[in-house]
Amino acid sequence: MSAATRRWPRRAPRLALVLAWLLLGAWALGVLVAAVQLDGWRRDLSRTLLQLNADAAFRSRAPNRAAVDPEWYRRKALALLAATERLQHDAAWTALLPGSWRPFDDLEARVQARLAREFSDIVVETLRRELLARASRLTGVPLAGDSGDLRPAAGCRSPMPPDLQRRLSATAEDLPEFVAVAAYVDQVAQLDAAVRSFLSLQYGGSGQPEQMRGLVAYTLGKELPGALQGAVRMFRDDEEVSVQPALMQARLQWAARCALRKGMAALHARLLESNDLFALEQGYVEASRRLFDVRARPASLGRTLERYRSVRSLLADEDALLSRGHNEWMGQATPQLGAAYQGLLRRIGSTSLLGPDALRQLQEQSGAAFAEFRRQFEAAFGTQGEPGVVWLEGERRFGLSPGRRALLAGLDALLRTSFMAADEPPAPAKATLHAGSLGEVLEDARALSAERTRALATSVPLFPVHAQRAVMQVIDLRVSGLVYQRAFRALRSTLASGTEDPSDLSGLRRERQQVQALQRLLQETGGGAWGDRLVAPLDAELLRRLAHLRADWRQLPLEDPRAADFGWWQGEALPLAQVLGATPTGPAALPSFAGTAARLDLLLRQASPVLALGSPALASDPAAARWRSLQDEMGRYAARANDSSLLALERYVAALGPDLRRDNCADRLAAHAPVALGDDAIARRLRALHQALTRRCLELQGQAALAP
């Protein structure tokens, strides 16, 4: 036996003792660590159990779950999830404490069972109700107050917002309805992912912590830290057979599909049934009907300009709508409503809450609407005549036809001219509008005429051939109307502020020259009739001047009112020559109206330049005609012509004599009745004088016959 062998029996007890002490120290250290862990776990467990008891007591006092604020359940669910994570501790320390072994102590199992019961009632049920509440807000299906389930019998709501802004578009993706439906599908996809996570966690047996994390973030808006393995285990429902998942998913599918059908119906109605292109085309057809037909009954100029602006606006909107492109779907035989629309359908088909069944229903719905769209499209833009919308092969889109583009270009150029853009002021404002001088109006009119000439040379050729003649007529009417209206206001304003001296004709001569220049200009612009009407204010002013002279005429003794009614004559010798202002001449003292003629001649010299400024229309006016006939009469009188009315008046007064009385008036008046007189003012005065004398003579003789 070797020496080492002999020493081993002596060392073995010593080594065993050391090992025992080491084991005892390790066990003591483990007990210490376990005590620390146990103390922390105990405190967490105590707080959690106390809170669970308080929460249970609070729920028991409520008549039902609906009576408790949902926010309370959300807070408690988050708190319980956090507590569950904290209470999931490492159980290895129980090996150091035999009293904590499961055969001797089931505290942890009882704690887990209590947590599981509370977890199911607070966390799982809260998350289920939150999913249903999200679905309710998304689809408009109301919730049952007690169970929190959806109530399909109450119906759903379209995802279209109430304040949907309408905008012109011919493509699906540009429509606000499409944006609303796409956003709805995105929200349903998020809800679908959350529902699948919920069902997988509770019933599928394959739930993962990331599903739990995503579900809580979606429903409660909180990102949970930690591994979440304990929460996943507690979430699971151990019942082998349950109809709840199928019922929940069926209700959610119905609600999601119901709202989707309404949203897609609104999109199809907007895109296919009431397409903006059809609305614009209908408006264009109404606004342009017979607008460029020269044989049509002419409308008012204001109405025509309004229709021009309306047609331009409608064509511009049509062009802008079609220029965006992506409208090739309008010419296809099947409802392929654009790449974005097809992408939306694929997303619908891949979402469990919507799925292939919903996709098939939507395709049937869109197919019927698209067939009606194609019928309307062919009716509006078919091959009969020149369609307004054509396929542009080079740009791979539909666009305006060449005729429509020409009409739009012509209207754009025409309506940019100043005479088409200028609007007349409303009627109440015209009275206070500063009209400017007639000279300024003439300069403006010349500028308008020059602009009209440029428009005829540059803008009119842009129009289609069939519309050019009608457009030229409108241009002429517009320019002529503007020139006339401005000139009329200026002339009226000038005349109203002119001198009151009837003999001052300098202003009238200047205005007459300006009016004549405006007449020539209006004749060039096709508004000759406006030019004829423009002289009316000037003629009115000339007639006013003639009226002043007429008042002077009436101051002559020949116009003495006593010679119109001899009621004042009582039968004594009548000084007729004196009454009429005749003066005796020659040795025989014959009456003479030379003085009257001289005064009339002076008035005629004032009236002649006034008459010369008048238009041809003024010559036919009765007031002007009186002055012209009086001019002729003065010429005859100066020549002592036999047909002179004033000379006939002299002879008439001389024949009656200065001793015309009641007893001889009848014979003398009968013997010298005026005959073969003209129609001038003096001739009419002579006839009236004879009639008044005859009437009074008969009255006087009648009174004498009745006297006793």
XYZ file of C-alpha atoms in Angstrom:
708
model
C 0.000 0.000 0.000
C 1.303 3.279 -1.066
C 1.675 6.300 1.175
C -1.159 8.152 -0.530
C -3.475 5.273 0.007
C -2.574 5.175 3.635
C -3.312 8.928 4.045
C -6.855 8.946 2.368
C -8.754 7.386 5.292
C -7.417 10.026 7.538
C -8.407 12.948 5.171
C -11.925 11.811 4.105
C -13.812 12.922 7.233
C -12.170 16.281 7.077
C -13.168 16.755 3.373
C -16.751 15.714 4.047
C -16.957 18.229 6.846
C -15.757 21.017 4.566
C -18.254 20.035 1.902
C -21.044 19.973 4.454
C -20.169 23.426 5.621
C -20.058 24.650 2.058
C -23.466 23.151 1.308
C -24.861 24.597 4.480
C -23.536 28.045 3.565
C -24.931 27.837 0.055
C -28.308 26.737 1.390
C -28.297 29.583 3.910
C -27.408 32.064 1.192
C -30.194 30.654 -1.025
C -32.653 30.908 1.844
C -31.631 34.515 2.295
C -32.062 35.305 -1.366
C -35.362 33.424 -1.456
C -36.540 35.376 1.563
C -35.753 38.642 -0.186
C -37.548 37.497 -3.341
C -40.421 36.186 -1.346
C -40.762 39.460 0.501
C -40.957 41.452 -2.746
C -43.345 38.957 -4.308
C -45.440 39.036 -1.130
C -45.714 42.815 -1.158
C -46.703 42.851 -4.855
C -49.112 40.023 -4.235
C -50.659 41.773 -1.251
C -51.167 45.018 -3.127
C -52.576 43.192 -6.130
C -54.962 41.035 -4.077
C -56.141 43.995 -2.036
C -56.797 45.937 -5.233
C -58.561 42.955 -6.801
C -60.789 42.640 -3.738
C -61.606 46.348 -3.813
C -62.348 46.218 -7.523
C -64.541 43.147 -7.088
C -66.479 44.863 -4.333
C -66.919 47.943 -6.537
C -68.231 45.839 -9.444
C -70.587 43.919 -7.199
C -72.278 47.135 -6.150
C -73.041 48.069 -9.782
C -76.313 46.646 -11.189
C -74.532 45.595 -14.388
C -71.316 46.232 -16.262
C -72.914 48.930 -18.413
C -73.401 51.057 -15.286
C -69.607 51.344 -14.833
C -67.649 53.859 -16.857
C -65.730 51.960 -19.579
C -62.715 54.107 -18.816
C -62.564 52.474 -15.373
C -62.331 49.039 -16.977
C -59.633 50.263 -19.367
C -57.529 51.560 -16.481
C -58.037 48.348 -14.479
C -57.198 46.175 -17.470
C -53.892 47.977 -17.983
C -53.128 47.785 -14.259
C -53.904 44.051 -14.139
C -51.748 43.380 -17.179
C -48.857 45.147 -15.476
C -49.471 43.241 -12.209
C -49.615 39.949 -14.050
C -46.228 40.667 -15.563
C -44.772 41.568 -12.163
C -46.129 38.453 -10.428
C -44.563 36.158 -13.016
C -41.401 35.393 -10.952
C -38.680 32.760 -11.133
C -39.932 29.857 -8.946
C -36.484 28.172 -8.591
C -36.124 29.595 -5.112
C -38.906 27.325 -3.833
C -36.492 24.370 -4.057
C -34.551 25.828 -1.120
C -37.670 26.047 1.027
C -39.322 22.656 1.359
C -42.378 24.285 2.890
C -42.967 26.139 -0.368
C -42.990 22.963 -2.447
C -46.280 22.415 -4.292
C -47.167 19.228 -2.394
C -47.029 21.282 0.809
C -48.069 24.819 -0.351
C -50.463 25.663 -3.290
C -50.372 29.450 -2.646
C -48.940 30.273 -6.041
C -51.492 28.075 -7.806
C -54.304 29.756 -5.890
C -52.885 33.180 -6.726
C -52.676 32.283 -10.401
C -56.259 30.990 -10.350
C -57.484 34.195 -8.733
C -55.565 36.296 -11.239
C -56.936 34.197 -14.090
C -60.531 34.803 -12.930
C -59.979 38.536 -12.648
C -58.010 38.583 -15.880
C -60.877 36.998 -17.778
C -63.457 39.384 -16.367
C -61.440 42.569 -16.604
C -58.766 42.202 -19.283
C -60.289 39.754 -21.755
C -63.807 41.126 -21.523
C -62.565 44.736 -21.700
C -60.528 43.979 -24.800
C -63.508 42.203 -26.363
C -65.784 45.142 -25.676
C -63.167 47.597 -26.944
C -62.971 45.669 -30.217
C -66.748 45.809 -30.551
C -66.795 49.492 -29.635
C -64.182 50.191 -32.325
C -66.323 48.297 -34.797
C -69.403 50.257 -33.693
C -67.695 53.597 -34.194
C -66.345 52.445 -37.529
C -69.565 51.015 -38.954
C -72.280 52.917 -37.097
C -73.878 49.719 -35.743
C -75.015 50.424 -32.156
C -74.016 48.319 -29.178
C -76.233 46.458 -26.761
C -75.919 48.149 -23.385
C -75.586 45.047 -21.234
C -73.481 42.665 -23.293
C -71.619 45.212 -25.403
C -72.326 43.176 -28.536
C -73.244 44.702 -31.885
C -76.929 45.010 -32.751
C -77.161 44.203 -36.491
C -80.894 44.746 -36.572
C -80.305 48.471 -36.008
C -78.454 48.860 -39.313
C -75.116 50.428 -40.214
C -73.790 53.773 -41.427
C -71.884 54.715 -44.559
C -68.246 55.679 -43.909
C -68.753 58.899 -45.899
C -68.206 61.974 -43.673
C -71.193 64.360 -43.466
C -69.156 67.345 -44.708
C -67.818 65.592 -47.792
C -66.298 68.180 -50.138
C -67.291 67.653 -53.763
C -64.563 68.137 -56.357
C -64.397 67.616 -60.107
C -62.797 64.306 -61.060
C -63.081 61.539 -63.644
C -60.902 59.015 -61.787
C -61.748 57.025 -58.702
C -58.658 57.864 -56.642
C -59.271 61.627 -56.950
C -62.744 61.407 -55.439
C -63.258 62.176 -51.738
C -65.610 59.181 -51.668
C -62.715 56.934 -52.687
C -60.479 58.459 -50.018
C -63.179 57.826 -47.414
C -63.690 54.195 -48.505
C -59.935 53.550 -48.674
C -59.496 54.965 -45.165
C -62.384 52.788 -43.995
C -60.814 49.657 -45.482
C -57.517 50.525 -43.759
C -59.319 50.869 -40.434
C -61.169 47.599 -41.003
C -57.831 45.922 -41.776
C -56.462 47.173 -38.441
C -59.598 45.960 -36.677
C -59.313 42.643 -38.507
C -55.711 42.148 -37.344
C -56.740 42.938 -33.771
C -59.712 40.561 -33.918
C -57.548 37.759 -35.309
C -55.044 38.356 -32.505
C -57.846 38.296 -29.923
C -59.292 35.037 -31.256
C -55.864 33.452 -31.574
C -54.966 34.413 -28.008
C -58.224 33.239 -26.472
C -59.329 30.308 -28.568
C -56.632 29.343 -31.037
C -54.032 28.104 -28.558
C -51.288 29.668 -30.664
C -51.265 33.185 -29.293
C -47.972 34.997 -29.177
C -46.786 37.845 -26.950
C -46.479 40.148 -29.961
C -50.151 39.540 -30.718
C -50.955 40.460 -27.145
C -48.811 43.580 -27.383
C -50.443 44.674 -30.653
C -53.963 43.949 -29.373
C -53.484 46.070 -26.260
C -51.904 48.875 -28.276
C -54.864 48.881 -30.701
C -57.666 48.676 -28.123
C -56.202 50.495 -25.097
C -53.576 52.656 -26.772
C -50.762 51.420 -24.528
C -47.461 49.742 -25.428
C -46.816 46.969 -22.903
C -43.218 46.134 -21.867
C -41.981 42.742 -20.805
C -42.245 39.222 -22.166
C -46.040 38.967 -21.580
C -45.905 35.173 -21.417
C -48.075 35.099 -18.306
C -50.683 37.389 -19.868
C -50.772 35.143 -22.938
C -51.351 32.040 -20.766
C -54.131 33.746 -18.772
C -55.796 35.037 -21.924
C -56.477 31.559 -23.229
C -59.967 30.077 -22.807
C -59.654 26.384 -21.979
C -63.179 25.470 -23.083
C -62.998 22.886 -25.815
C -66.228 23.933 -27.551
C -67.354 27.575 -27.791
C -69.602 29.369 -30.252
C -68.448 32.798 -29.088
C -65.637 33.235 -31.640
C -67.914 32.400 -34.541
C -70.679 34.693 -33.266
C -68.279 37.561 -32.634
C -66.645 37.228 -36.037
C -70.009 36.908 -37.803
C -71.332 40.099 -36.212
C -68.147 41.972 -37.035
C -68.183 40.719 -40.619
C -71.791 41.756 -41.114
C -71.183 45.231 -39.711
C -67.971 45.778 -41.682
C -69.510 44.546 -44.939
C -72.694 46.532 -44.416
C -70.838 49.834 -44.042
C -68.548 48.906 -46.943
C -71.517 48.274 -49.239
C -72.935 51.699 -48.432
C -69.590 53.394 -48.893
C -68.935 51.671 -52.208
C -72.491 52.444 -53.328
C -71.786 56.137 -52.702
C -68.484 55.825 -54.598
C -70.142 54.079 -57.556
C -72.973 56.609 -57.594
C -70.463 59.459 -57.628
C -68.102 57.920 -60.169
C -70.542 56.129 -62.467
C -74.116 57.292 -62.003
C -73.547 61.022 -61.434
C -70.147 61.367 -63.048
C -68.873 64.946 -63.197
C -68.188 64.593 -66.910
C -71.890 63.955 -67.568
C -72.902 66.899 -65.392
C -70.493 69.219 -67.213
C -71.620 67.933 -70.602
C -75.279 68.424 -69.766
C -74.546 71.952 -68.577
C -72.596 72.677 -71.772
C -75.396 71.395 -73.994
C -77.937 73.560 -72.189
C -75.766 76.677 -72.166
C -74.654 76.395 -75.799
C -77.977 75.427 -77.389
C -78.368 77.659 -80.491
C -75.870 80.076 -78.959
C -73.829 80.249 -82.169
C -76.732 79.916 -84.610
C -77.291 83.197 -86.447
C -80.749 82.005 -87.465
C -81.868 81.628 -83.848
C -84.001 84.217 -82.172
C -81.522 86.676 -80.655
C -81.377 86.837 -76.885
C -80.475 89.920 -74.904
C -76.821 90.867 -75.038
C -76.437 90.423 -71.286
C -77.895 86.921 -71.462
C -75.628 86.048 -74.393
C -72.506 87.197 -72.534
C -73.607 85.247 -69.480
C -73.949 82.121 -71.625
C -70.530 82.767 -73.199
C -68.938 82.846 -69.748
C -70.869 79.765 -68.680
C -69.807 77.791 -71.776
C -66.176 78.835 -71.297
C -66.268 77.800 -67.635
C -67.870 74.435 -68.406
C -65.420 73.657 -71.211
C -62.476 74.671 -69.011
C -63.727 72.366 -66.251
C -64.194 69.520 -68.735
C -60.695 70.044 -70.112
C -59.156 70.196 -66.629
C -61.040 67.074 -65.570
C -59.949 65.073 -68.622
C -56.386 66.424 -68.668
C -55.600 64.651 -65.405
C -55.555 61.390 -67.345
C -56.160 57.914 -65.893
C -59.591 57.945 -67.549
C -59.077 55.117 -70.021
C -61.455 53.013 -67.949
C -64.369 55.000 -69.376
C -63.912 53.344 -72.779
C -63.441 49.761 -71.583
C -66.043 47.052 -71.893
C -65.619 45.751 -68.322
C -65.547 47.671 -65.054
C -61.800 48.147 -64.552
C -62.021 51.480 -62.755
C -58.337 52.262 -62.517
C -55.265 50.833 -60.774
C -56.049 52.434 -57.417
C -59.601 51.079 -57.494
C -58.389 47.570 -58.353
C -55.844 47.799 -55.538
C -58.647 48.712 -53.147
C -60.591 45.644 -54.249
C -57.566 43.413 -53.592
C -57.238 44.837 -50.092
C -60.927 44.169 -49.498
C -60.550 40.557 -50.639
C -57.529 39.970 -48.384
C -59.192 41.323 -45.223
C -60.930 38.564 -43.223
C -63.748 40.774 -41.972
C -64.575 41.660 -45.597
C -63.236 38.852 -47.722
C -64.116 37.286 -51.088
C -67.855 37.288 -50.446
C -67.907 41.054 -49.944
C -65.665 41.444 -52.983
C -68.044 39.423 -55.144
C -71.029 41.515 -54.051
C -69.155 44.741 -54.802
C -68.194 43.501 -58.251
C -71.836 42.717 -58.998
C -72.809 46.160 -57.733
C -70.179 47.959 -59.790
C -70.982 45.900 -62.886
C -74.569 47.136 -63.027
C -73.516 50.735 -62.373
C -70.775 50.524 -65.009
C -73.204 49.221 -67.637
C -75.408 52.274 -67.048
C -72.341 54.504 -67.198
C -71.338 53.088 -70.565
C -74.860 53.644 -71.907
C -74.768 57.300 -70.847
C -71.234 57.721 -72.184
C -72.193 56.426 -75.609
C -75.307 58.598 -75.649
C -73.313 61.723 -74.780
C -70.137 61.052 -76.768
C -71.174 58.545 -79.402
C -70.180 58.526 -83.035
C -73.120 60.587 -84.332
C -71.831 63.940 -85.556
C -68.681 65.274 -83.930
C -68.430 64.005 -80.356
C -67.330 66.494 -77.765
C -64.967 64.030 -76.044
C -62.608 61.823 -78.055
C -59.845 59.318 -77.356
C -56.371 60.867 -77.648
C -54.177 57.970 -78.671
C -50.892 59.830 -78.211
C -51.729 60.737 -74.611
C -53.629 57.532 -73.806
C -56.589 59.372 -72.376
C -59.906 60.931 -73.286
C -59.906 64.669 -74.013
C -61.874 67.454 -75.689
C -62.504 67.164 -79.415
C -60.734 69.616 -81.771
C -63.968 71.578 -82.171
C -64.401 71.910 -78.415
C -60.760 72.947 -77.959
C -61.163 75.572 -80.685
C -64.303 76.905 -79.018
C -62.548 77.055 -75.637
C -59.536 78.852 -77.142
C -61.792 81.343 -78.910
C -63.856 82.090 -75.805
C -60.705 82.445 -73.689
C -59.276 84.998 -76.091
C -62.574 86.838 -76.571
C -63.495 87.075 -72.897
C -60.068 88.490 -72.069
C -60.815 91.580 -74.157
C -61.741 94.671 -72.192
C -65.104 95.127 -73.869
C -66.181 91.591 -72.984
C -64.861 91.761 -69.441
C -66.330 95.192 -68.667
C -69.626 94.989 -66.843
C -72.079 97.864 -66.838
C -73.002 99.146 -63.362
C -76.377 98.168 -61.943
C -79.255 100.531 -62.565
C -79.248 102.318 -59.154
C -75.538 103.119 -59.525
C -75.800 104.577 -63.008
C -77.274 107.837 -61.768
C -74.264 108.548 -59.543
C -71.582 107.115 -61.816
C -69.062 109.701 -63.051
C -69.673 109.718 -66.786
C -66.639 111.762 -67.838
C -66.574 114.214 -70.707
C -67.822 113.400 -74.168
C -64.298 113.929 -75.495
C -62.964 111.280 -73.112
C -65.712 108.926 -74.179
C -64.795 109.521 -77.815
C -61.169 108.609 -77.122
C -62.250 105.485 -75.243
C -64.622 104.593 -78.068
C -61.790 104.815 -80.592
C -59.698 102.522 -78.393
C -62.607 100.089 -78.165
C -63.017 100.182 -81.918
C -59.332 99.399 -82.385
C -59.580 96.528 -79.904
C -62.646 95.253 -81.751
C -60.660 95.231 -84.988
C -57.888 93.211 -83.333
C -60.412 90.772 -81.870
C -61.981 90.238 -85.293
C -58.539 89.525 -86.712
C -57.116 87.331 -83.920
C -59.845 85.961 -81.647
C -62.668 85.206 -84.057
C -60.544 82.909 -86.309
C -59.893 80.709 -83.264
C -63.575 79.765 -83.126
C -65.001 76.910 -85.182
C -66.148 78.119 -88.591
C -69.830 77.618 -87.845
C -69.614 79.933 -84.788
C -67.596 82.816 -86.221
C -70.443 84.792 -87.776
C -72.529 84.737 -84.604
C -69.512 85.752 -82.515
C -68.828 88.717 -84.827
C -72.400 89.894 -84.363
C -72.052 89.685 -80.591
C -68.775 91.632 -80.694
C -70.406 94.385 -82.750
C -73.403 94.541 -80.438
C -71.212 94.619 -77.354
C -68.830 97.313 -78.571
C -71.647 99.450 -80.004
C -73.685 99.081 -76.839
C -70.778 100.096 -74.592
C -69.963 103.122 -76.764
C -73.585 104.227 -76.816
C -74.183 103.776 -73.087
C -71.041 105.646 -72.078
C -71.617 108.393 -74.645
C -75.253 108.782 -73.642
C -74.374 109.198 -69.962
C -71.549 111.616 -70.770
C -73.738 113.683 -73.109
C -76.571 113.815 -70.619
C -74.177 114.829 -67.835
C -72.571 117.497 -70.019
C -75.892 118.955 -71.090
C -77.187 118.969 -67.525
C -74.189 121.009 -66.341
C -74.095 123.351 -69.373
C -74.799 127.098 -69.545
C -78.285 128.460 -69.211
C -77.701 131.151 -71.840
C -79.751 130.050 -74.892
C -77.625 132.160 -77.179
C -74.376 130.403 -76.221
C -74.048 127.571 -78.749
C -70.284 126.976 -78.570
C -70.645 123.954 -76.300
C -73.451 122.518 -78.398
C -71.412 122.858 -81.585
C -68.510 120.993 -79.971
C -70.796 118.287 -78.651
C -72.498 118.033 -82.036
C -69.124 117.389 -83.682
C -68.265 114.764 -81.067
C -71.649 113.105 -81.501
C -71.168 112.999 -85.254
C -67.751 111.391 -84.755
C -69.340 108.824 -82.427
C -72.068 108.180 -84.993
C -69.476 107.426 -87.649
C -67.641 105.141 -85.273
C -70.859 103.332 -84.329
C -71.646 102.942 -88.014
C -68.284 101.215 -88.472
C -68.915 98.870 -85.553
C -72.328 97.877 -86.793
C -74.236 100.082 -84.352
C -75.717 102.645 -86.707
C -79.049 102.455 -84.914
C -77.282 103.314 -81.641
C -75.794 106.362 -83.347
C -79.238 107.550 -84.415
C -80.427 107.257 -80.847
C -77.394 109.092 -79.514
C -78.549 112.413 -80.973
C -81.757 112.347 -78.931
C -80.273 114.141 -75.856
C -78.698 116.775 -78.094
C -81.989 117.323 -79.939
C -83.758 117.586 -76.593
C -81.347 120.328 -75.543
C -81.946 122.163 -78.841
C -85.692 121.929 -78.295
C -85.175 123.363 -74.837
C -83.343 126.315 -76.397
C -86.159 126.747 -78.923
C -88.648 126.693 -76.063
C -86.846 129.693 -74.518
C -87.197 131.543 -77.820
C -90.810 130.483 -78.036
C -91.394 132.131 -74.653
C -89.916 135.358 -76.069
C -92.176 135.011 -79.087
C -95.193 134.801 -76.832
C -94.310 138.222 -75.413
C -95.130 139.876 -78.765
C -98.421 141.867 -78.932
C -99.451 139.586 -81.782
C -99.625 136.791 -79.199
C -101.668 138.924 -76.735
C -104.079 136.539 -74.956
C -106.877 139.126 -75.361
C -106.842 138.402 -79.094
C -107.689 134.777 -78.455
C -110.897 135.474 -76.548
C -112.764 138.756 -77.012
C -115.047 138.290 -74.060
C -113.827 141.636 -72.806
C -115.196 143.464 -75.926
C -118.615 144.992 -75.226
C -119.431 146.223 -78.772
C -117.687 149.622 -78.695
C -115.242 150.597 -81.450
C -112.516 147.905 -81.313
C -108.889 149.133 -81.683
C -107.801 145.811 -83.218
C -104.580 147.181 -84.686
C -103.564 148.478 -81.311
C -104.386 145.163 -79.627
C -102.237 143.275 -82.133
C -99.345 145.730 -81.968
C -99.730 147.139 -85.504
C -98.395 150.627 -86.137
C -99.974 153.098 -88.593
C -97.980 153.879 -91.731
C -98.500 156.285 -94.633
C -100.961 159.126 -95.038
C -103.886 156.715 -94.860
C -102.701 155.456 -91.448
C -102.860 151.830 -92.584
C -101.793 149.310 -89.962
C -98.377 147.754 -90.375
C -96.716 144.776 -88.643
C -93.234 145.794 -89.670
C -92.209 146.136 -86.023
C -93.533 142.686 -85.231
C -91.704 141.334 -88.256
C -88.468 142.938 -87.072
C -88.759 141.352 -83.652
C -89.635 137.987 -85.194
C -86.655 138.281 -87.482
C -84.421 138.815 -84.461
C -85.808 135.654 -82.822
C -85.350 133.741 -86.065
C -81.712 134.776 -86.248
C -81.302 133.200 -82.794
C -83.283 130.095 -83.730
C -81.554 129.443 -87.072
C -78.197 128.230 -85.626
C -80.078 126.128 -83.094
C -82.037 124.456 -85.890
C -78.856 123.989 -87.892
C -77.342 121.932 -85.067
C -80.290 119.552 -85.008
C -80.391 116.063 -86.491
C -82.684 115.069 -89.358
C -85.052 113.742 -86.723
C -85.327 117.220 -85.208
C -86.625 118.664 -88.496
C -89.815 116.640 -88.143
C -90.445 117.830 -84.594
C -93.503 120.166 -84.418
C -91.562 122.837 -82.489
C -88.777 122.938 -85.075
C -91.309 122.829 -87.891
C -93.012 125.951 -86.501
C -89.766 127.867 -86.606
C -88.953 126.737 -90.129
C -92.408 127.695 -91.387
C -92.014 131.040 -89.643
C -88.687 131.540 -91.449
C -90.412 130.940 -94.754
C -93.179 133.355 -93.847
C -90.725 136.108 -92.975
C -89.162 135.667 -96.365
C -92.529 136.008 -98.074
C -93.373 139.068 -96.001
C -90.068 140.758 -96.807
C -90.776 140.115 -100.521
C -94.364 141.388 -100.096
C -95.571 138.141 -101.641
C -99.316 137.704 -102.048
C -99.261 134.476 -100.058
C -97.633 136.120 -97.015
C -99.658 135.416 -93.893
C -98.380 138.516 -92.089
C -99.281 140.664 -95.108
C -102.728 139.045 -95.106
C -103.033 139.971 -91.411
C -102.229 143.592 -92.205
C -104.906 143.650 -94.917
C -107.378 141.922 -92.608
C -106.874 144.472 -89.816
C -107.044 147.368 -92.319
C -110.253 145.999 -93.853
C -111.993 145.716 -90.499
C -110.988 149.286 -89.749
C -110.638 151.098 -86.440
C -114.423 151.461 -86.023
C -115.433 147.812 -85.796
C -118.574 147.803 -83.602
C -121.382 145.535 -82.620
C -123.733 146.841 -85.314
C -121.274 146.392 -88.216
C -119.062 143.551 -87.080
C -121.118 140.792 -88.703
C -121.041 142.290 -92.182
C -117.386 143.238 -92.092
C -116.250 139.930 -90.672
C -118.291 138.040 -93.245
C -116.940 140.170 -96.077
C -113.273 139.867 -95.093
C -112.951 136.303 -93.899
C -109.340 135.123 -94.516
C -109.022 132.534 -97.263
C -106.208 130.568 -98.942
C -103.810 130.981 -96.044
C -100.765 128.817 -95.410
C -100.066 126.699 -92.335
C -97.496 128.850 -90.591
C -97.952 130.221 -87.078
C -99.175 133.644 -88.252
C -101.725 132.096 -90.606
C -103.043 129.951 -87.775
C -103.103 133.018 -85.558
C -105.123 134.933 -88.168
C -107.680 132.156 -88.496
C -108.013 131.920 -84.736
C -108.399 135.703 -84.497
C -111.199 135.721 -87.071
C -113.031 132.867 -85.331
C -112.778 134.574 -81.927
C -114.071 137.904 -83.355
C -116.923 136.197 -85.201
C -117.954 134.280 -82.095
C -117.934 137.420 -79.935
C -119.770 139.445 -82.606
C -122.573 136.912 -82.705
C -122.752 136.920 -78.905
C -123.046 140.736 -78.821
C -125.737 140.838 -81.512
C -127.643 138.118 -79.753
C -127.546 140.076 -76.516
C -128.799 143.187 -78.401
C -131.693 141.266 -79.893
C -132.786 140.087 -76.465
C -132.549 143.524 -74.899
C -135.955 145.287 -74.353
